[in-house]
Short mmCIF file of C-alpha atoms in Angstrom, two decimals:
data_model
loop_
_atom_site.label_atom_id
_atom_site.label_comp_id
_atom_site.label_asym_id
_atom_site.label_seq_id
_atom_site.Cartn_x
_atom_site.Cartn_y
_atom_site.Cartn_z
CA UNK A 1 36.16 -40.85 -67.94
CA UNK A 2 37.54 -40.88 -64.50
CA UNK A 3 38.39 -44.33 -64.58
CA UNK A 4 39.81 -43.31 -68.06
CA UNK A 5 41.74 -40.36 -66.43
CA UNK A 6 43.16 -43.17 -62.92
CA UNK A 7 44.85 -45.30 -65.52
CA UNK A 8 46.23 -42.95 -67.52
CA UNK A 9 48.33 -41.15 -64.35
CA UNK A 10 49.37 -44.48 -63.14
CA UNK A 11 50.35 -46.00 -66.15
CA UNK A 12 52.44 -42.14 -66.43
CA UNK A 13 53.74 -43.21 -63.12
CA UNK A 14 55.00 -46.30 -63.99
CA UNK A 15 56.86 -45.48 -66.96
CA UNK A 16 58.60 -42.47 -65.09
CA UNK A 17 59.68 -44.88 -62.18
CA UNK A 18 61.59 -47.18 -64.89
CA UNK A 19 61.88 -50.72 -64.69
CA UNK A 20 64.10 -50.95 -62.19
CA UNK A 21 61.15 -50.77 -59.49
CA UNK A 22 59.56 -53.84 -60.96
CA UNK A 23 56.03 -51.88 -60.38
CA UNK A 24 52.97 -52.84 -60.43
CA UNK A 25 49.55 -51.28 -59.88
CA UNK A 26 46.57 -52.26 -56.79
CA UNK A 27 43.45 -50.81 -56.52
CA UNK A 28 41.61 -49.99 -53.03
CA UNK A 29 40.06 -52.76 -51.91
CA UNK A 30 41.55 -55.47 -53.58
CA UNK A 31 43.68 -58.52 -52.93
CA UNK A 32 46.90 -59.67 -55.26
CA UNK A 33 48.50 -62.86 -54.71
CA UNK A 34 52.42 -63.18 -55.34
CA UNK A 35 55.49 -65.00 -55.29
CA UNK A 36 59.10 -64.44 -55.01
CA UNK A 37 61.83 -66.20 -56.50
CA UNK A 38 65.16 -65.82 -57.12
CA UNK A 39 64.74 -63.52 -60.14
CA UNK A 40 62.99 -60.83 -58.56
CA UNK A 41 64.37 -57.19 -57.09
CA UNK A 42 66.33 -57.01 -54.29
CA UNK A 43 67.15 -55.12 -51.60
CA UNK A 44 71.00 -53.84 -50.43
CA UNK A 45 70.53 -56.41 -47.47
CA UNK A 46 69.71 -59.04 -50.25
CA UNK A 47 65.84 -59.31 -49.51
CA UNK A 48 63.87 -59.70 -52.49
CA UNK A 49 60.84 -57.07 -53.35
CA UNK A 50 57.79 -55.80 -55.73
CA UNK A 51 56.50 -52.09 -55.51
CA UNK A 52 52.68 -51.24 -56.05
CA UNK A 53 51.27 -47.91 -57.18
CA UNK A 54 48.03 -47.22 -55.95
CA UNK A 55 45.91 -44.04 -56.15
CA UNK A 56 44.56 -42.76 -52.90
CA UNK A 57 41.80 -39.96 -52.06
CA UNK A 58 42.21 -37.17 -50.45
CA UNK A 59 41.20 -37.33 -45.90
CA UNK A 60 41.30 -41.17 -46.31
CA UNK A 61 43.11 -43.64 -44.11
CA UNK A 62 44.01 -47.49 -45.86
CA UNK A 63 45.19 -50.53 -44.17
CA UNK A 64 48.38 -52.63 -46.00
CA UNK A 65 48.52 -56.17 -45.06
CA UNK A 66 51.15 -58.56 -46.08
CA UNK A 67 51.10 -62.03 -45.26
CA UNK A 68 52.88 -65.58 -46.07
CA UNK A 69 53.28 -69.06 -44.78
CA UNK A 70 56.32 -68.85 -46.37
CA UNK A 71 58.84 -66.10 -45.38
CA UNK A 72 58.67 -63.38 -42.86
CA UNK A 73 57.19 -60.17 -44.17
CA UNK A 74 57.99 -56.70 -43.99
CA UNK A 75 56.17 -53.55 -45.60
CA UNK A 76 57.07 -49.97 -46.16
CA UNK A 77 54.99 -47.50 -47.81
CA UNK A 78 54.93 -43.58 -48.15
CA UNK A 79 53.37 -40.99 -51.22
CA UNK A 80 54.36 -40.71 -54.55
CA UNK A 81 55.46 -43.43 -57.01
CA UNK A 82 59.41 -43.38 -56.02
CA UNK A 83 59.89 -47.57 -54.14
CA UNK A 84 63.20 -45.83 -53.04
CA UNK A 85 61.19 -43.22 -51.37
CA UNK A 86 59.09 -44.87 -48.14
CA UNK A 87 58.18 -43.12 -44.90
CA UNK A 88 55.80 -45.84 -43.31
CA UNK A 89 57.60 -49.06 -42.10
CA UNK A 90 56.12 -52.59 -40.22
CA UNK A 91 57.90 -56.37 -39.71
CA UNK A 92 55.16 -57.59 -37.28
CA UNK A 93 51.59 -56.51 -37.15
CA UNK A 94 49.90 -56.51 -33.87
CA UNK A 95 49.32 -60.48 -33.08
CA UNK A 96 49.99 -61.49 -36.49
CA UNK A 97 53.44 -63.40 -36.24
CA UNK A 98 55.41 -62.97 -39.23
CA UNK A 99 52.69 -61.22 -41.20
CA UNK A 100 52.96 -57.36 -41.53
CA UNK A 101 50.32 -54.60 -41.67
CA UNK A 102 50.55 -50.59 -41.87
CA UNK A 103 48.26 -47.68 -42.15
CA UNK A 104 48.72 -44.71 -43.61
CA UNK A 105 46.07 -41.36 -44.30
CA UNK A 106 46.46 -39.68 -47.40
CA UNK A 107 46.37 -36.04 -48.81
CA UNK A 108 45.39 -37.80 -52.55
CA UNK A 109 47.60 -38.75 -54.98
CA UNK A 110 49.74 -41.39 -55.73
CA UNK A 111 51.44 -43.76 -52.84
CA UNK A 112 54.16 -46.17 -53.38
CA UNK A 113 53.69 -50.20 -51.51
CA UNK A 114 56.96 -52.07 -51.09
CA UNK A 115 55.88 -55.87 -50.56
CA UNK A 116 59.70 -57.01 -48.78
CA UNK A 117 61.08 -59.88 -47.25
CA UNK A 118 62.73 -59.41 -43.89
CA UNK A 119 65.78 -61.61 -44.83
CA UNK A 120 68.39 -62.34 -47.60
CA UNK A 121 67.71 -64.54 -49.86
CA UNK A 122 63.78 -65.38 -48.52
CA UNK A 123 61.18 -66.69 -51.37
CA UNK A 124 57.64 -67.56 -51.82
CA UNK A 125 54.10 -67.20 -52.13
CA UNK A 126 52.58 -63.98 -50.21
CA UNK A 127 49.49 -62.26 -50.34
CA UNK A 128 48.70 -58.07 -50.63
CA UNK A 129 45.51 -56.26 -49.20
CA UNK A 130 45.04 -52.62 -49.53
CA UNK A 131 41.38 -51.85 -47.63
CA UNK A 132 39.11 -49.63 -49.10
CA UNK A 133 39.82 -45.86 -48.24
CA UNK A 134 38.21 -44.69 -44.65
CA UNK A 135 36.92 -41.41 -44.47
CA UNK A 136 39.33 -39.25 -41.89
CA UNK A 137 37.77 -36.16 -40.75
CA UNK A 138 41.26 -34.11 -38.76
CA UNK A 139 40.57 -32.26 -35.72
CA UNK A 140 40.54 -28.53 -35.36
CA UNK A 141 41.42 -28.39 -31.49
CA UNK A 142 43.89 -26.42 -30.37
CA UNK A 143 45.22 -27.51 -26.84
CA UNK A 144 46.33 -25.01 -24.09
CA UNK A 145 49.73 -25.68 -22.51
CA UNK A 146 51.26 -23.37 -19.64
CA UNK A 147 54.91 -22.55 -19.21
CA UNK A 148 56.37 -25.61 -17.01
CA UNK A 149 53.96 -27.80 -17.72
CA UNK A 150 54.34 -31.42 -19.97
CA UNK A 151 51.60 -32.82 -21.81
CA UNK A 152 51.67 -36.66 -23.10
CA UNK A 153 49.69 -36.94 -26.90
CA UNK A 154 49.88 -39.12 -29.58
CA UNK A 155 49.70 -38.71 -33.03
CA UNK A 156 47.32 -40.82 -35.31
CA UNK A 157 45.84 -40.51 -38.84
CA UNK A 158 42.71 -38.53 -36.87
CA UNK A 159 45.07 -35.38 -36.18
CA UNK A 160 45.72 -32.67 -38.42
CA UNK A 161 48.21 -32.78 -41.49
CA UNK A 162 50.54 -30.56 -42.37
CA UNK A 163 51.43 -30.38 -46.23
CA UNK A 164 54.24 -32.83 -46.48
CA UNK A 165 51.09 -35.47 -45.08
CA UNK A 166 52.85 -35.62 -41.94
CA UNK A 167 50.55 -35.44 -38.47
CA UNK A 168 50.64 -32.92 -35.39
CA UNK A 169 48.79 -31.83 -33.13
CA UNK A 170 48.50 -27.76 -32.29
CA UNK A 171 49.08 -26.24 -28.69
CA UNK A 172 48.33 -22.60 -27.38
CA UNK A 173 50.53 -21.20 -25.69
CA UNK A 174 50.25 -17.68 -23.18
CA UNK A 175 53.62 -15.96 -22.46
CA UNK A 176 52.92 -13.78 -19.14
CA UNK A 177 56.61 -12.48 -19.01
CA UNK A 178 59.29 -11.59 -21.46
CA UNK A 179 61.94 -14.42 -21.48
CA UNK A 180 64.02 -17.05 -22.90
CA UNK A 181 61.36 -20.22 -23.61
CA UNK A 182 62.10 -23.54 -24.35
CA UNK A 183 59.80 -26.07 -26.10
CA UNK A 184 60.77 -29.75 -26.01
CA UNK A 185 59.09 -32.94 -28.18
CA UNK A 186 60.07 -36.31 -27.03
CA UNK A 187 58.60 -39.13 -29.32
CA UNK A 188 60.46 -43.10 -28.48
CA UNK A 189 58.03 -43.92 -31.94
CA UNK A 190 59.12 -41.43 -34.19
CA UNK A 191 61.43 -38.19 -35.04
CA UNK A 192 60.11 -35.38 -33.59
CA UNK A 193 59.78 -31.96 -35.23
CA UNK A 194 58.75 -28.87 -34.24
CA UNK A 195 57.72 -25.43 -35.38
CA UNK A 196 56.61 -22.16 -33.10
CA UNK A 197 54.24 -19.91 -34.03
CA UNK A 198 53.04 -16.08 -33.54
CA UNK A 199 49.15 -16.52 -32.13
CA UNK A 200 47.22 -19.52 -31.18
CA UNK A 201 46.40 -20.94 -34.43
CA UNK A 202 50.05 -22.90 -35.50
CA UNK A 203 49.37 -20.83 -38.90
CA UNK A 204 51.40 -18.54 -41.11
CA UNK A 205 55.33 -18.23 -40.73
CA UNK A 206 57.06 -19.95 -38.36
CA UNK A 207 59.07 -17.88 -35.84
CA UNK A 208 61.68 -21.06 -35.19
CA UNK A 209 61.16 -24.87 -36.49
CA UNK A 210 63.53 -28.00 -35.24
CA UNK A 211 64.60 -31.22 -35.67
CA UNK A 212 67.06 -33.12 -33.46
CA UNK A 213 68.32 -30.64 -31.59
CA UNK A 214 66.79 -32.46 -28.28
CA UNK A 215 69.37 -35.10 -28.73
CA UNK A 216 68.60 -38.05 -31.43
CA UNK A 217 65.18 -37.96 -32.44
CA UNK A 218 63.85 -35.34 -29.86
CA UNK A 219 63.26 -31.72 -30.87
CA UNK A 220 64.05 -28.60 -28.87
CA UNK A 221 63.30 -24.78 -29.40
CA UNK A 222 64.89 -22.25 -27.40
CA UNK A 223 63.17 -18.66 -27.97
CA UNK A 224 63.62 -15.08 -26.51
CA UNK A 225 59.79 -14.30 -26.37
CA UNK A 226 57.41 -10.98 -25.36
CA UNK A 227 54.40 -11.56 -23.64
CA UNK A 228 51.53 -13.02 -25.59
CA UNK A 229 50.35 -16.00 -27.44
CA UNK A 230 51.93 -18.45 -28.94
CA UNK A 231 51.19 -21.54 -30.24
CA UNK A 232 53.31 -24.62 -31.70
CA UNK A 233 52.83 -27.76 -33.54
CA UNK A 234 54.02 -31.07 -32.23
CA UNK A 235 55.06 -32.78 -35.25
CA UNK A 236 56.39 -35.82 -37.09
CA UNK A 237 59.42 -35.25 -39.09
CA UNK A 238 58.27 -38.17 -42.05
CA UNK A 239 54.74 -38.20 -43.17
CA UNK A 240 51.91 -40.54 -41.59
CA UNK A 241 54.11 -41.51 -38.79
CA UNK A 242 52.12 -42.53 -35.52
CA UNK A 243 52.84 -42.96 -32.00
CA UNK A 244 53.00 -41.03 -28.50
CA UNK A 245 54.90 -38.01 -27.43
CA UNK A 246 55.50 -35.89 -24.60
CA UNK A 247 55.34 -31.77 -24.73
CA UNK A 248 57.11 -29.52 -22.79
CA UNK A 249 57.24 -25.61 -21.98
CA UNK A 250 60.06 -24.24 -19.34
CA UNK A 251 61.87 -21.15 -18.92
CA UNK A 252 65.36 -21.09 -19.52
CA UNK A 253 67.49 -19.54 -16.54
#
């Protein structure tokens, strides 16, 4: 029945997406072998493509791997079952040339695999591993910050996830005296975001949330507070983006 129930929302899937995506369907833990030729998709830049549906579990992390003798790779992934709609990008995996490789945690559901080649006009054979799903357990630590103090983090598929499946990490925050505070993400891997937070949990309503207002992909909040605890989730703006960051509290004069 489940297996039943798996094919039935991908095969859904795949008829919403249209033909136009050329999709196919992969499985965890399997291996497809492909080639491209001058009929297949392509890109605006002229590269050609193939998009792969495959259904993911809930707090589990999967390795992409596309590799050829043939043509340089380059993968993009991110959830749902839209190929126009990745968040997850690699050209070169680490040490392996011309071959590409991403990873990505899920919060269930479906997740889109764009199989690319980096260049106009590229063909050949290539080969496409998803891993079988690795149980991620997030952390629940919260980590103290002080006013004029930086912290350097980094976010990874072992952090917590907010509900767009995008990672941060949570920081507690005391404010001794009433004033104007500034919070500032710097990330060189990804676009920052941020959100601030009433008490020490980075729960409930924001009080103020941000985007680029750091200058290009660095967030900034600037906030009258009162006295007492804060707390505030360094954030990526794109779902199961990696990479390291920088933190930091000062008061504004």
């Amino acid at each position: 029945m489940r297996a039943l129930l798996m094919t039935t929302v991908l095969a859904s899937a795949l008829a919403a997406a249209g033909a136009a995506s050329a999709q196919s369907t992969i499985r965890p833990g399997q291996t497809v072998q492909g080639n491209f030729s001058a009929k297949d998709a392509r890109m605006g830049d002229g590269s050609h493509y193939r998009c792969y549906v495959i259904q993911t579990n809930a707090d589990e992390a999967y390795t992409v791997t596309l590799s050829s003798s043939d043509f340089d790779t380059y993968l993009s992934a991110g959830p749902g079952a839209d190929c126009d709609e990745t968040t997850v990008t690699n050209d070169d995996g680490p040490d392996m040339g011309t071959n590409s490789q991403l990873r990505f945690s899920s919060g269930g559901g479906l997740w889109i695999i764009k199989a690319n080649t980096l260049s106009e006009g590229e063909t050949g054979r290539y080969q496409l591993t998803v891993s079988a799903g690795e149980r991620v357990r997030p952390t629940t630590q919260v980590q103290p910050i002080a006013v004029g103090e930086s912290r350097q983090g980094r976010l990874e598929v072992s952090d917590r996830r907010a509900g767009d499946g995008s990672f941060y990490d949570c920081y507690a925050l005391t404010v001794a005296r009433a004033g104007r505070v500034a919070v500032r993400l710097d990330a060189p891997e990804f676009d920052a975001y941020l959100s601030l937070y009433e008490g020490p949990q980075c729960d409930g309503d924001s009080l103020a949330s941000d985007d680029d207002s750091g200058g290009r992909t660095s967030a900034l909040i600037v906030q009258d507070l009162r006295p007492g605890t804060y707390s505030f989730r360094a954030n990526t703006l794109s779902a199961a983006e990696e990479g390291e960051y920088t933190a930091t509290v000062s008061i504004m004069r």
